[in-house]
Amino acid sequence: AQKVTQAQTEISVVEKEDVTLDCVYETRDTTYYLFWYKQPPSGELVFLIRRNSFDEQNEISGRYSWNFQKSTSSFNFTITASQVVDSAVYFCALSEEKAAGNKLTFGGGTRVLVKP
Amino acid sequence: KAGVTQTPRYLIKTRGQQVTLSCSPISGHRSVSWYQQTPGQGLQFLFEYFSETQRNKGNFPGRFSGRQFSNSRSEMNVSTLELGDSALYLCASSWGTSGSTDTQYFGPGTRLTVL
């Protein structure tokens, strides 16, 4: 069965520091998709990034970057030069192509606190 | 384009009652998924509907049910409420035509408190 683990429960940083969030996943499917979502105090989950299992190219989008490594089943996410507005809970999620319909399996989340 | 909307935003019920939550997807999206978020269990998948048909269901008791209308709006119902049903219920929408590969966009959630 699919599983997503976020070992870090809470990270506290000072503004402008970089923050790296770890995510490890388990799946038997050969085609799958990985996501990062942000949940600010308002509660709504905000989509950040998505990768498919065939594309291990790491990219940078603004202050966000990610490191996808199939060999270690990891999909880590980095916020560069953190800002107070980045304070939120961040969730890593997995969807499998063979699953019927849309189903996301989420990790437990990592709370990020950025102090001014 | 308007995002996913959920009503009501807050709800207080007592044990044994039933509740209906509503979700309107992003215009054009035909898939609606529901998730329950609690401090103890985290984010858990409830079910997903596409074109008025349930395509997938999570491990929840039969007290949790849902439906989707022809305009893609969806409702979920919880009967015989228990204290443990207190949670944030999140709805997400996507195009749905790619099955499990779509990116899901979430609404603000309905916070249900059962007393």
mmCIF file of C-alpha atoms in Angstrom:
data_model
loop_
_atom_site.group_PDB
_atom_site.id
_atom_site.type_symbol
_atom_site.label_atom_id
_atom_site.label_comp_id
_atom_site.label_asym_id
_atom_site.label_seq_id
_atom_site.Cartn_x
_atom_site.Cartn_y
_atom_site.Cartn_z
ATOM 1 C CA ALA A 1 0.000 0.000 0.000
ATOM 2 C CA GLN A 2 1.072 3.551 -0.599
ATOM 3 C CA LYS A 3 2.565 5.574 2.222
ATOM 4 C CA VAL A 4 4.098 9.008 2.668
ATOM 5 C CA THR A 5 6.323 9.904 5.590
ATOM 6 C CA GLN A 6 7.381 13.360 6.684
ATOM 7 C CA ALA A 7 9.730 12.787 9.570
ATOM 8 C CA GLN A 8 10.016 16.434 10.559
ATOM 9 C CA THR A 9 6.994 17.549 12.543
ATOM 10 C CA GLU A 10 8.082 21.142 13.083
ATOM 11 C CA ILE A 11 10.865 23.404 11.811
ATOM 12 C CA SER A 12 11.607 26.849 13.172
ATOM 13 C CA VAL A 13 13.841 29.276 11.271
ATOM 14 C CA VAL A 14 14.670 32.944 11.206
ATOM 15 C CA GLU A 15 13.615 34.956 8.189
ATOM 16 C CA LYS A 16 15.921 34.654 5.157
ATOM 17 C CA GLU A 17 17.196 31.226 6.190
ATOM 18 C CA ASP A 18 16.627 28.304 3.810
ATOM 19 C CA VAL A 19 14.229 25.555 4.830
ATOM 20 C CA THR A 20 14.324 21.989 3.485
ATOM 21 C CA LEU A 21 11.379 19.674 4.054
ATOM 22 C CA ASP A 22 11.880 15.936 3.786
ATOM 23 C CA CYS A 23 9.436 13.498 2.231
ATOM 24 C CA VAL A 24 9.820 9.748 1.779
ATOM 25 C CA TYR A 25 7.228 7.697 -0.046
ATOM 26 C CA GLU A 26 6.331 4.067 -0.651
ATOM 27 C CA THR A 27 4.455 2.747 -3.644
ATOM 28 C CA ARG A 28 4.344 -0.392 -5.768
ATOM 29 C CA ASP A 29 3.117 1.498 -8.787
ATOM 30 C CA THR A 30 5.674 2.327 -11.466
ATOM 31 C CA THR A 31 3.841 5.482 -12.488
ATOM 32 C CA TYR A 32 2.952 7.909 -9.781
ATOM 33 C CA TYR A 33 2.790 11.597 -9.013
ATOM 34 C CA LEU A 34 4.163 13.546 -6.101
ATOM 35 C CA PHE A 35 2.855 16.843 -4.794
ATOM 36 C CA TRP A 36 3.595 19.488 -2.223
ATOM 37 C CA TYR A 37 0.773 21.475 -0.671
ATOM 38 C CA LYS A 38 0.872 24.357 1.791
ATOM 39 C CA GLN A 39 -1.765 24.856 4.477
ATOM 40 C CA PRO A 40 -1.732 28.325 6.043
ATOM 41 C CA PRO A 41 -3.688 28.996 9.252
ATOM 42 C CA SER A 42 -6.809 29.687 7.184
ATOM 43 C CA GLY A 43 -7.000 25.948 6.508
ATOM 44 C CA GLU A 44 -7.128 25.806 2.722
ATOM 45 C CA LEU A 45 -4.587 23.511 1.065
ATOM 46 C CA VAL A 46 -2.664 25.422 -1.581
ATOM 47 C CA PHE A 47 -1.051 23.482 -4.436
ATOM 48 C CA LEU A 48 2.658 24.217 -4.838
ATOM 49 C CA ILE A 49 4.357 21.686 -7.110
ATOM 50 C CA ARG A 50 3.868 18.339 -8.816
ATOM 51 C CA ARG A 51 6.269 15.805 -10.324
ATOM 52 C CA ASN A 52 5.689 12.529 -12.125
ATOM 53 C CA SER A 53 7.751 9.425 -11.524
ATOM 54 C CA PHE A 54 9.417 9.587 -14.926
ATOM 55 C CA ASP A 55 10.865 13.030 -14.485
ATOM 56 C CA GLU A 56 13.658 13.221 -11.953
ATOM 57 C CA GLN A 57 14.881 16.574 -13.156
ATOM 58 C CA ASN A 58 15.088 18.931 -10.244
ATOM 59 C CA GLU A 59 13.833 22.427 -10.772
ATOM 60 C CA ILE A 60 13.600 25.799 -9.214
ATOM 61 C CA SER A 61 10.500 27.957 -9.286
ATOM 62 C CA GLY A 62 11.037 31.292 -7.650
ATOM 63 C CA ARG A 63 12.017 30.626 -4.047
ATOM 64 C CA TYR A 64 10.884 26.988 -4.264
ATOM 65 C CA SER A 65 13.003 24.096 -5.415
ATOM 66 C CA TRP A 66 12.681 20.341 -5.140
ATOM 67 C CA ASN A 67 14.892 17.315 -5.181
ATOM 68 C CA PHE A 68 13.281 14.128 -6.475
ATOM 69 C CA GLN A 69 15.331 10.923 -6.132
ATOM 70 C CA LYS A 70 13.670 7.653 -7.113
ATOM 71 C CA SER A 71 16.611 5.628 -5.818
ATOM 72 C CA THR A 72 15.856 6.727 -2.262
ATOM 73 C CA SER A 73 12.095 7.332 -2.767
ATOM 74 C CA SER A 74 12.482 10.889 -1.601
ATOM 75 C CA PHE A 75 10.903 14.127 -2.756
ATOM 76 C CA ASN A 76 12.369 16.966 -0.739
ATOM 77 C CA PHE A 77 11.254 20.569 -0.954
ATOM 78 C CA THR A 78 13.280 23.688 -0.228
ATOM 79 C CA ILE A 79 12.190 27.238 0.432
ATOM 80 C CA THR A 80 15.037 29.652 -0.193
ATOM 81 C CA ALA A 81 15.329 32.901 1.761
ATOM 82 C CA SER A 82 12.269 32.154 3.872
ATOM 83 C CA GLN A 83 9.741 34.846 4.700
ATOM 84 C CA VAL A 84 7.233 35.171 7.529
ATOM 85 C CA VAL A 85 4.424 34.478 5.036
ATOM 86 C CA ASP A 86 5.926 31.025 4.469
ATOM 87 C CA SER A 87 4.810 30.009 7.953
ATOM 88 C CA ALA A 88 2.363 27.165 7.395
ATOM 89 C CA VAL A 89 2.035 23.394 7.454
ATOM 90 C CA TYR A 90 3.477 21.729 4.375
ATOM 91 C CA PHE A 91 2.185 18.397 3.119
ATOM 92 C CA CYS A 92 3.773 15.951 0.735
ATOM 93 C CA ALA A 93 1.296 13.760 -1.158
ATOM 94 C CA LEU A 94 1.299 10.811 -3.564
ATOM 95 C CA SER A 95 -1.137 9.632 -6.194
ATOM 96 C CA GLU A 96 -0.794 6.363 -8.078
ATOM 97 C CA GLU A 97 -1.760 5.961 -11.706
ATOM 98 C CA LYS A 98 -3.334 2.564 -11.094
ATOM 99 C CA ALA A 99 -5.632 3.907 -8.401
ATOM 100 C CA ALA A 100 -9.234 4.269 -9.479
ATOM 101 C CA GLY A 101 -10.028 7.939 -9.719
ATOM 102 C CA ASN A 102 -8.326 10.739 -7.890
ATOM 103 C CA LYS A 103 -6.887 9.807 -4.528
ATOM 104 C CA LEU A 104 -4.110 11.562 -2.683
ATOM 105 C CA THR A 105 -2.199 9.921 0.150
ATOM 106 C CA PHE A 106 -0.733 12.557 2.421
ATOM 107 C CA GLY A 107 2.175 12.629 4.799
ATOM 108 C CA GLY A 108 1.671 13.878 8.326
ATOM 109 C CA GLY A 109 2.796 17.385 7.488
ATOM 110 C CA THR A 110 5.658 19.600 8.638
ATOM 111 C CA ARG A 111 4.879 22.826 10.451
ATOM 112 C CA VAL A 112 7.218 25.624 9.401
ATOM 113 C CA LEU A 113 7.549 28.674 11.610
ATOM 114 C CA VAL A 114 9.488 31.581 10.170
ATOM 115 C CA LYS A 115 10.393 34.174 12.755
ATOM 116 C CA PRO A 116 11.121 37.776 11.794
ATOM 117 C CA LYS B 1 -11.713 31.851 -12.301
ATOM 118 C CA ALA B 2 -13.433 31.204 -8.969
ATOM 119 C CA GLY B 3 -11.895 28.563 -6.722
ATOM 120 C CA VAL B 4 -13.499 25.657 -4.928
ATOM 121 C CA THR B 5 -16.204 26.790 -2.542
ATOM 122 C CA GLN B 6 -17.514 24.916 0.470
ATOM 123 C CA THR B 7 -20.534 25.612 2.613
ATOM 124 C CA PRO B 8 -21.000 26.014 5.435
ATOM 125 C CA ARG B 9 -17.596 27.026 6.728
ATOM 126 C CA TYR B 10 -18.386 26.147 10.332
ATOM 127 C CA LEU B 11 -20.899 23.761 11.802
ATOM 128 C CA ILE B 12 -21.742 22.627 15.310
ATOM 129 C CA LYS B 13 -23.824 19.493 15.795
ATOM 130 C CA THR B 14 -24.606 17.096 18.612
ATOM 131 C CA ARG B 15 -23.996 13.371 18.746
ATOM 132 C CA GLY B 16 -26.536 11.344 16.846
ATOM 133 C CA GLN B 17 -27.468 14.097 14.427
ATOM 134 C CA GLN B 18 -26.693 14.041 10.745
ATOM 135 C CA VAL B 19 -24.973 16.680 8.646
ATOM 136 C CA THR B 20 -24.668 17.586 4.964
ATOM 137 C CA LEU B 21 -21.704 19.497 3.589
ATOM 138 C CA SER B 22 -21.611 21.072 0.153
ATOM 139 C CA CYS B 23 -18.827 21.627 -2.354
ATOM 140 C CA SER B 24 -18.842 23.546 -5.629
ATOM 141 C CA PRO B 25 -15.845 22.747 -7.849
ATOM 142 C CA ILE B 26 -13.868 25.054 -10.080
ATOM 143 C CA SER B 27 -15.802 25.739 -13.260
ATOM 144 C CA GLY B 28 -15.182 22.937 -15.770
ATOM 145 C CA HIS B 29 -13.843 20.487 -13.217
ATOM 146 C CA ARG B 30 -15.787 17.253 -13.108
ATOM 147 C CA SER B 31 -14.010 15.413 -10.314
ATOM 148 C CA VAL B 32 -14.676 16.150 -6.665
ATOM 149 C CA SER B 33 -12.801 14.469 -3.820
ATOM 150 C CA TRP B 34 -13.423 14.707 -0.091
ATOM 151 C CA TYR B 35 -10.871 14.482 2.701
ATOM 152 C CA GLN B 36 -11.106 14.484 6.469
ATOM 153 C CA GLN B 37 -8.406 16.209 8.501
ATOM 154 C CA THR B 38 -7.999 15.537 12.216
ATOM 155 C CA PRO B 39 -5.057 16.150 14.559
ATOM 156 C CA GLY B 40 -4.759 12.449 15.279
ATOM 157 C CA GLN B 41 -5.214 10.870 11.857
ATOM 158 C CA GLY B 42 -4.076 13.685 9.609
ATOM 159 C CA LEU B 43 -5.488 14.032 6.103
ATOM 160 C CA GLN B 44 -7.485 11.011 5.001
ATOM 161 C CA PHE B 45 -9.257 10.358 1.723
ATOM 162 C CA LEU B 46 -13.011 9.828 1.980
ATOM 163 C CA PHE B 47 -14.232 9.390 -1.591
ATOM 164 C CA GLU B 48 -14.101 10.786 -5.088
ATOM 165 C CA TYR B 49 -16.833 11.433 -7.629
ATOM 166 C CA PHE B 50 -16.613 11.958 -11.353
ATOM 167 C CA SER B 51 -19.623 12.493 -13.605
ATOM 168 C CA GLU B 52 -21.992 11.614 -10.760
ATOM 169 C CA THR B 53 -20.264 8.254 -10.127
ATOM 170 C CA GLN B 54 -18.152 7.309 -7.151
ATOM 171 C CA ARG B 55 -14.791 6.124 -8.497
ATOM 172 C CA ASN B 56 -12.900 5.534 -5.285
ATOM 173 C CA LYS B 57 -13.633 5.248 -1.602
ATOM 174 C CA GLY B 58 -11.449 5.408 1.487
ATOM 175 C CA ASN B 59 -11.698 3.350 4.655
ATOM 176 C CA PHE B 60 -14.549 5.072 6.397
ATOM 177 C CA PRO B 61 -17.743 3.570 7.824
ATOM 178 C CA GLY B 62 -20.969 3.616 5.874
ATOM 179 C CA ARG B 63 -22.164 6.598 7.909
ATOM 180 C CA PHE B 64 -20.106 8.687 5.505
ATOM 181 C CA SER B 65 -21.706 9.024 2.101
ATOM 182 C CA GLY B 66 -21.621 11.392 -0.788
ATOM 183 C CA ARG B 67 -23.122 12.232 -4.119
ATOM 184 C CA GLN B 68 -22.465 14.408 -7.104
ATOM 185 C CA PHE B 69 -24.938 16.292 -9.189
ATOM 186 C CA SER B 70 -25.038 16.840 -12.951
ATOM 187 C CA ASN B 71 -23.455 20.296 -12.521
ATOM 188 C CA SER B 72 -20.519 18.598 -10.698
ATOM 189 C CA ARG B 73 -21.435 20.059 -7.323
ATOM 190 C CA SER B 74 -21.036 17.508 -4.582
ATOM 191 C CA GLU B 75 -22.421 16.871 -1.144
ATOM 192 C CA MET B 76 -21.230 14.628 1.609
ATOM 193 C CA ASN B 77 -23.406 13.378 4.406
ATOM 194 C CA VAL B 78 -22.496 12.004 7.794
ATOM 195 C CA SER B 79 -25.255 10.261 9.674
ATOM 196 C CA THR B 80 -25.411 9.437 13.376
ATOM 197 C CA LEU B 81 -22.583 11.797 14.261
ATOM 198 C CA GLU B 82 -19.946 10.730 16.759
ATOM 199 C CA LEU B 83 -17.541 12.879 18.749
ATOM 200 C CA GLY B 84 -14.699 11.534 16.613
ATOM 201 C CA ASP B 85 -16.256 13.005 13.482
ATOM 202 C CA SER B 86 -15.154 16.454 14.608
ATOM 203 C CA ALA B 87 -12.744 17.504 11.892
ATOM 204 C CA LEU B 88 -11.958 19.814 9.026
ATOM 205 C CA TYR B 89 -13.597 18.420 5.895
ATOM 206 C CA LEU B 90 -11.838 19.460 2.730
ATOM 207 C CA CYS B 91 -13.164 19.218 -0.763
ATOM 208 C CA ALA B 92 -10.924 19.215 -3.829
ATOM 209 C CA SER B 93 -11.707 19.455 -7.512
ATOM 210 C CA SER B 94 -9.861 18.543 -10.686
ATOM 211 C CA TRP B 95 -10.577 17.993 -14.368
ATOM 212 C CA GLY B 96 -10.978 14.304 -13.672
ATOM 213 C CA THR B 97 -10.389 13.065 -17.189
ATOM 214 C CA SER B 98 -6.885 11.844 -16.436
ATOM 215 C CA GLY B 99 -8.038 9.683 -13.583
ATOM 216 C CA SER B 100 -5.520 9.697 -10.793
ATOM 217 C CA THR B 101 -3.029 12.002 -12.441
ATOM 218 C CA ASP B 102 -4.851 15.287 -12.053
ATOM 219 C CA THR B 103 -3.743 18.046 -9.754
ATOM 220 C CA GLN B 104 -6.391 18.613 -7.110
ATOM 221 C CA TYR B 105 -7.326 22.107 -5.956
ATOM 222 C CA PHE B 106 -8.771 22.457 -2.507
ATOM 223 C CA GLY B 107 -11.505 24.539 -0.987
ATOM 224 C CA PRO B 108 -11.313 26.337 2.386
ATOM 225 C CA GLY B 109 -12.933 23.443 4.231
ATOM 226 C CA THR B 110 -15.860 23.004 6.583
ATOM 227 C CA ARG B 111 -14.967 22.761 10.233
ATOM 228 C CA LEU B 112 -17.402 20.397 11.938
ATOM 229 C CA THR B 113 -17.626 20.227 15.710
ATOM 230 C CA VAL B 114 -19.654 17.446 17.300
ATOM 231 C CA LEU B 115 -20.695 18.014 20.908
#
